[in-house]
């Protein structure tokens, strides 16, 4: 069902131990938002949950970031992350990516590790 799929996506995003009542409230708000917007993103789902409850413990810890770029180079980022829920939470996972700029390169490298779609909406 839609409710089950919604709950599964929330668990995938790190929101565990949700009651059926919480999920029902989140789904109701999601449906209202979906009526207003053409596309509802993971960020929208997180905003709905954050309005209702405290954030869960982080799954990923960003340990290091290294970025290179220049007028004759493509922006490249290397990141090191640790998964706090892994068997060995101190194990470091490294990834590198090229982006349209340094911040995009960082986002792309992080996404390649955490496997959660992200999109930079604003950069001020």
mmCIF file with all atom_site columns, C-alpha atoms in Angstrom:
data_model
loop_
_atom_site.group_PDB
_atom_site.id
_atom_site.type_symbol
_atom_site.label_atom_id
_atom_site.label_alt_id
_atom_site.label_comp_id
_atom_site.label_asym_id
_atom_site.label_entity_id
_atom_site.label_seq_id
_atom_site.pdbx_PDB_ins_code
_atom_site.Cartn_x
_atom_site.Cartn_y
_atom_site.Cartn_z
_atom_site.occupancy
_atom_site.B_iso_or_equiv
_atom_site.pdbx_formal_charge
_atom_site.auth_seq_id
_atom_site.auth_comp_id
_atom_site.auth_asym_id
_atom_site.auth_atom_id
_atom_site.pdbx_PDB_model_num
ATOM 1   C CA . UNK A 1 1   ? 0.000  0.000  0.000   1.00 0.00 ? 1   UNK A CA 1
ATOM 2   C CA . UNK A 1 2   ? 0.993  3.634  -0.256  1.00 0.00 ? 2   UNK A CA 1
ATOM 3   C CA . UNK A 1 3   ? 1.241  3.926  3.510   1.00 0.00 ? 3   UNK A CA 1
ATOM 4   C CA . UNK A 1 4   ? 3.591  0.936  3.681   1.00 0.00 ? 4   UNK A CA 1
ATOM 5   C CA . UNK A 1 5   ? 5.786  2.318  0.880   1.00 0.00 ? 5   UNK A CA 1
ATOM 6   C CA . UNK A 1 6   ? 5.883  5.713  2.596   1.00 0.00 ? 6   UNK A CA 1
ATOM 7   C CA . UNK A 1 7   ? 6.917  4.120  5.909   1.00 0.00 ? 7   UNK A CA 1
ATOM 8   C CA . UNK A 1 8   ? 9.594  2.039  4.166   1.00 0.00 ? 8   UNK A CA 1
ATOM 9   C CA . UNK A 1 9   ? 11.035 5.171  2.545   1.00 0.00 ? 9   UNK A CA 1
ATOM 10  C CA . UNK A 1 10  ? 11.119 6.927  5.918   1.00 0.00 ? 10  UNK A CA 1
ATOM 11  C CA . UNK A 1 11  ? 12.979 3.956  7.439   1.00 0.00 ? 11  UNK A CA 1
ATOM 12  C CA . UNK A 1 12  ? 15.425 4.050  4.510   1.00 0.00 ? 12  UNK A CA 1
ATOM 13  C CA . UNK A 1 13  ? 15.989 7.724  5.299   1.00 0.00 ? 13  UNK A CA 1
ATOM 14  C CA . UNK A 1 14  ? 16.831 6.877  8.920   1.00 0.00 ? 14  UNK A CA 1
ATOM 15  C CA . UNK A 1 15  ? 13.483 7.395  10.641  1.00 0.00 ? 15  UNK A CA 1
ATOM 16  C CA . UNK A 1 16  ? 12.929 4.207  12.598  1.00 0.00 ? 16  UNK A CA 1
ATOM 17  C CA . UNK A 1 17  ? 10.561 3.188  15.401  1.00 0.00 ? 17  UNK A CA 1
ATOM 18  C CA . UNK A 1 18  ? 7.648  5.154  13.991  1.00 0.00 ? 18  UNK A CA 1
ATOM 19  C CA . UNK A 1 19  ? 4.234  4.406  15.378  1.00 0.00 ? 19  UNK A CA 1
ATOM 20  C CA . UNK A 1 20  ? 1.305  3.690  13.075  1.00 0.00 ? 20  UNK A CA 1
ATOM 21  C CA . UNK A 1 21  ? -0.278 6.931  14.293  1.00 0.00 ? 21  UNK A CA 1
ATOM 22  C CA . UNK A 1 22  ? 2.821  8.957  13.354  1.00 0.00 ? 22  UNK A CA 1
ATOM 23  C CA . UNK A 1 23  ? 2.973  7.360  9.910   1.00 0.00 ? 23  UNK A CA 1
ATOM 24  C CA . UNK A 1 24  ? -0.731 8.048  9.367   1.00 0.00 ? 24  UNK A CA 1
ATOM 25  C CA . UNK A 1 25  ? -0.219 11.721 10.271  1.00 0.00 ? 25  UNK A CA 1
ATOM 26  C CA . UNK A 1 26  ? 2.805  11.960 7.968   1.00 0.00 ? 26  UNK A CA 1
ATOM 27  C CA . UNK A 1 27  ? 0.906  10.338 5.085   1.00 0.00 ? 27  UNK A CA 1
ATOM 28  C CA . UNK A 1 28  ? -2.001 12.777 5.528   1.00 0.00 ? 28  UNK A CA 1
ATOM 29  C CA . UNK A 1 29  ? 0.372  15.748 5.373   1.00 0.00 ? 29  UNK A CA 1
ATOM 30  C CA . UNK A 1 30  ? 2.193  14.176 2.418   1.00 0.00 ? 30  UNK A CA 1
ATOM 31  C CA . UNK A 1 31  ? -1.073 13.814 0.483   1.00 0.00 ? 31  UNK A CA 1
ATOM 32  C CA . UNK A 1 32  ? -1.998 17.447 1.149   1.00 0.00 ? 32  UNK A CA 1
ATOM 33  C CA . UNK A 1 33  ? 1.425  18.581 -0.008  1.00 0.00 ? 33  UNK A CA 1
ATOM 34  C CA . UNK A 1 34  ? 1.228  16.353 -3.096  1.00 0.00 ? 34  UNK A CA 1
ATOM 35  C CA . UNK A 1 35  ? -2.054 18.057 -4.011  1.00 0.00 ? 35  UNK A CA 1
ATOM 36  C CA . UNK A 1 36  ? -0.287 21.445 -3.864  1.00 0.00 ? 36  UNK A CA 1
ATOM 37  C CA . UNK A 1 37  ? 2.994  20.480 -5.539  1.00 0.00 ? 37  UNK A CA 1
ATOM 38  C CA . UNK A 1 38  ? 3.634  18.532 -8.689  1.00 0.00 ? 38  UNK A CA 1
ATOM 39  C CA . UNK A 1 39  ? 6.579  16.631 -7.186  1.00 0.00 ? 39  UNK A CA 1
ATOM 40  C CA . UNK A 1 40  ? 7.221  15.836 -3.509  1.00 0.00 ? 40  UNK A CA 1
ATOM 41  C CA . UNK A 1 41  ? 10.885 15.215 -2.712  1.00 0.00 ? 41  UNK A CA 1
ATOM 42  C CA . UNK A 1 42  ? 12.741 13.437 0.076   1.00 0.00 ? 42  UNK A CA 1
ATOM 43  C CA . UNK A 1 43  ? 13.492 16.894 1.477   1.00 0.00 ? 43  UNK A CA 1
ATOM 44  C CA . UNK A 1 44  ? 9.744  17.533 1.670   1.00 0.00 ? 44  UNK A CA 1
ATOM 45  C CA . UNK A 1 45  ? 9.277  14.214 3.460   1.00 0.00 ? 45  UNK A CA 1
ATOM 46  C CA . UNK A 1 46  ? 12.010 15.150 5.932   1.00 0.00 ? 46  UNK A CA 1
ATOM 47  C CA . UNK A 1 47  ? 10.377 18.535 6.536   1.00 0.00 ? 47  UNK A CA 1
ATOM 48  C CA . UNK A 1 48  ? 7.071  16.816 7.332   1.00 0.00 ? 48  UNK A CA 1
ATOM 49  C CA . UNK A 1 49  ? 8.739  14.476 9.815   1.00 0.00 ? 49  UNK A CA 1
ATOM 50  C CA . UNK A 1 50  ? 10.869 17.235 11.356  1.00 0.00 ? 50  UNK A CA 1
ATOM 51  C CA . UNK A 1 51  ? 7.764  19.280 12.016  1.00 0.00 ? 51  UNK A CA 1
ATOM 52  C CA . UNK A 1 52  ? 6.446  16.394 14.087  1.00 0.00 ? 52  UNK A CA 1
ATOM 53  C CA . UNK A 1 53  ? 9.454  14.865 15.834  1.00 0.00 ? 53  UNK A CA 1
ATOM 54  C CA . UNK A 1 54  ? 13.122 15.194 16.699  1.00 0.00 ? 54  UNK A CA 1
ATOM 55  C CA . UNK A 1 55  ? 15.695 14.102 14.111  1.00 0.00 ? 55  UNK A CA 1
ATOM 56  C CA . UNK A 1 56  ? 17.068 10.576 14.509  1.00 0.00 ? 56  UNK A CA 1
ATOM 57  C CA . UNK A 1 57  ? 20.676 9.938  15.381  1.00 0.00 ? 57  UNK A CA 1
ATOM 58  C CA . UNK A 1 58  ? 22.822 10.524 12.332  1.00 0.00 ? 58  UNK A CA 1
ATOM 59  C CA . UNK A 1 59  ? 23.593 7.511  10.178  1.00 0.00 ? 59  UNK A CA 1
ATOM 60  C CA . UNK A 1 60  ? 26.569 9.104  8.450   1.00 0.00 ? 60  UNK A CA 1
ATOM 61  C CA . UNK A 1 61  ? 29.399 11.209 9.835   1.00 0.00 ? 61  UNK A CA 1
ATOM 62  C CA . UNK A 1 62  ? 31.382 13.331 7.413   1.00 0.00 ? 62  UNK A CA 1
ATOM 63  C CA . UNK A 1 63  ? 35.012 12.988 8.511   1.00 0.00 ? 63  UNK A CA 1
ATOM 64  C CA . UNK A 1 64  ? 36.935 14.811 5.770   1.00 0.00 ? 64  UNK A CA 1
ATOM 65  C CA . UNK A 1 65  ? 36.342 16.857 2.630   1.00 0.00 ? 65  UNK A CA 1
ATOM 66  C CA . UNK A 1 66  ? 38.961 17.797 0.052   1.00 0.00 ? 66  UNK A CA 1
ATOM 67  C CA . UNK A 1 67  ? 38.078 19.908 -2.981  1.00 0.00 ? 67  UNK A CA 1
ATOM 68  C CA . UNK A 1 68  ? 40.172 20.984 -5.953  1.00 0.00 ? 68  UNK A CA 1
ATOM 69  C CA . UNK A 1 69  ? 39.219 23.288 -8.768  1.00 0.00 ? 69  UNK A CA 1
ATOM 70  C CA . UNK A 1 70  ? 40.417 26.099 -10.917 1.00 0.00 ? 70  UNK A CA 1
ATOM 71  C CA . UNK A 1 71  ? 39.986 27.819 -14.238 1.00 0.00 ? 71  UNK A CA 1
ATOM 72  C CA . UNK A 1 72  ? 41.581 24.914 -16.137 1.00 0.00 ? 72  UNK A CA 1
ATOM 73  C CA . UNK A 1 73  ? 40.354 22.095 -13.878 1.00 0.00 ? 73  UNK A CA 1
ATOM 74  C CA . UNK A 1 74  ? 37.016 20.426 -13.235 1.00 0.00 ? 74  UNK A CA 1
ATOM 75  C CA . UNK A 1 75  ? 35.842 20.766 -9.654  1.00 0.00 ? 75  UNK A CA 1
ATOM 76  C CA . UNK A 1 76  ? 36.642 17.503 -7.858  1.00 0.00 ? 76  UNK A CA 1
ATOM 77  C CA . UNK A 1 77  ? 35.785 16.489 -4.308  1.00 0.00 ? 77  UNK A CA 1
ATOM 78  C CA . UNK A 1 78  ? 36.978 13.622 -2.169  1.00 0.00 ? 78  UNK A CA 1
ATOM 79  C CA . UNK A 1 79  ? 35.020 12.793 0.975   1.00 0.00 ? 79  UNK A CA 1
ATOM 80  C CA . UNK A 1 80  ? 35.446 10.381 3.850   1.00 0.00 ? 80  UNK A CA 1
ATOM 81  C CA . UNK A 1 81  ? 32.373 9.205  5.735   1.00 0.00 ? 81  UNK A CA 1
ATOM 82  C CA . UNK A 1 82  ? 31.640 6.699  8.513   1.00 0.00 ? 82  UNK A CA 1
ATOM 83  C CA . UNK A 1 83  ? 28.358 4.804  8.825   1.00 0.00 ? 83  UNK A CA 1
ATOM 84  C CA . UNK A 1 84  ? 27.454 4.892  12.525  1.00 0.00 ? 84  UNK A CA 1
ATOM 85  C CA . UNK A 1 85  ? 25.085 1.954  12.074  1.00 0.00 ? 85  UNK A CA 1
ATOM 86  C CA . UNK A 1 86  ? 27.601 -0.346 10.391  1.00 0.00 ? 86  UNK A CA 1
ATOM 87  C CA . UNK A 1 87  ? 29.160 -3.358 12.077  1.00 0.00 ? 87  UNK A CA 1
ATOM 88  C CA . UNK A 1 88  ? 32.334 -1.270 12.439  1.00 0.00 ? 88  UNK A CA 1
ATOM 89  C CA . UNK A 1 89  ? 31.167 2.358  12.804  1.00 0.00 ? 89  UNK A CA 1
ATOM 90  C CA . UNK A 1 90  ? 34.766 3.595  12.642  1.00 0.00 ? 90  UNK A CA 1
ATOM 91  C CA . UNK A 1 91  ? 35.339 2.119  9.160   1.00 0.00 ? 91  UNK A CA 1
ATOM 92  C CA . UNK A 1 92  ? 35.985 4.958  6.745   1.00 0.00 ? 92  UNK A CA 1
ATOM 93  C CA . UNK A 1 93  ? 34.386 5.009  3.310   1.00 0.00 ? 93  UNK A CA 1
ATOM 94  C CA . UNK A 1 94  ? 36.037 7.195  0.689   1.00 0.00 ? 94  UNK A CA 1
ATOM 95  C CA . UNK A 1 95  ? 34.514 8.581  -2.498  1.00 0.00 ? 95  UNK A CA 1
ATOM 96  C CA . UNK A 1 96  ? 35.464 11.098 -5.144  1.00 0.00 ? 96  UNK A CA 1
ATOM 97  C CA . UNK A 1 97  ? 33.346 12.900 -7.702  1.00 0.00 ? 97  UNK A CA 1
ATOM 98  C CA . UNK A 1 98  ? 33.447 15.647 -10.298 1.00 0.00 ? 98  UNK A CA 1
ATOM 99  C CA . UNK A 1 99  ? 30.811 18.369 -10.278 1.00 0.00 ? 99  UNK A CA 1
ATOM 100 C CA . UNK A 1 100 ? 29.760 21.555 -11.995 1.00 0.00 ? 100 UNK A CA 1
ATOM 101 C CA . UNK A 1 101 ? 31.431 23.399 -9.133  1.00 0.00 ? 101 UNK A CA 1
ATOM 102 C CA . UNK A 1 102 ? 33.067 22.553 -5.805  1.00 0.00 ? 102 UNK A CA 1
ATOM 103 C CA . UNK A 1 103 ? 29.845 22.306 -3.794  1.00 0.00 ? 103 UNK A CA 1
ATOM 104 C CA . UNK A 1 104 ? 28.182 20.145 -6.445  1.00 0.00 ? 104 UNK A CA 1
ATOM 105 C CA . UNK A 1 105 ? 31.243 17.876 -6.474  1.00 0.00 ? 105 UNK A CA 1
ATOM 106 C CA . UNK A 1 106 ? 30.929 17.447 -2.690  1.00 0.00 ? 106 UNK A CA 1
ATOM 107 C CA . UNK A 1 107 ? 27.214 16.635 -2.967  1.00 0.00 ? 107 UNK A CA 1
ATOM 108 C CA . UNK A 1 108 ? 27.884 14.111 -5.733  1.00 0.00 ? 108 UNK A CA 1
ATOM 109 C CA . UNK A 1 109 ? 30.634 12.374 -3.742  1.00 0.00 ? 109 UNK A CA 1
ATOM 110 C CA . UNK A 1 110 ? 28.457 12.139 -0.626  1.00 0.00 ? 110 UNK A CA 1
ATOM 111 C CA . UNK A 1 111 ? 25.508 10.833 -2.651  1.00 0.00 ? 111 UNK A CA 1
ATOM 112 C CA . UNK A 1 112 ? 27.668 8.089  -4.158  1.00 0.00 ? 112 UNK A CA 1
ATOM 113 C CA . UNK A 1 113 ? 28.233 6.754  -0.640  1.00 0.00 ? 113 UNK A CA 1
ATOM 114 C CA . UNK A 1 114 ? 24.918 7.312  1.146   1.00 0.00 ? 114 UNK A CA 1
ATOM 115 C CA . UNK A 1 115 ? 22.721 6.385  -1.848  1.00 0.00 ? 115 UNK A CA 1
ATOM 116 C CA . UNK A 1 116 ? 20.118 9.006  -0.944  1.00 0.00 ? 116 UNK A CA 1
ATOM 117 C CA . UNK A 1 117 ? 19.287 11.422 -3.747  1.00 0.00 ? 117 UNK A CA 1
ATOM 118 C CA . UNK A 1 118 ? 20.099 15.010 -2.950  1.00 0.00 ? 118 UNK A CA 1
ATOM 119 C CA . UNK A 1 119 ? 19.869 18.236 -4.864  1.00 0.00 ? 119 UNK A CA 1
ATOM 120 C CA . UNK A 1 120 ? 21.359 21.569 -3.992  1.00 0.00 ? 120 UNK A CA 1
ATOM 121 C CA . UNK A 1 121 ? 18.440 23.969 -3.979  1.00 0.00 ? 121 UNK A CA 1
ATOM 122 C CA . UNK A 1 122 ? 20.182 27.181 -3.000  1.00 0.00 ? 122 UNK A CA 1
ATOM 123 C CA . UNK A 1 123 ? 23.734 28.290 -2.500  1.00 0.00 ? 123 UNK A CA 1
ATOM 124 C CA . UNK A 1 124 ? 24.139 31.699 -0.885  1.00 0.00 ? 124 UNK A CA 1
#
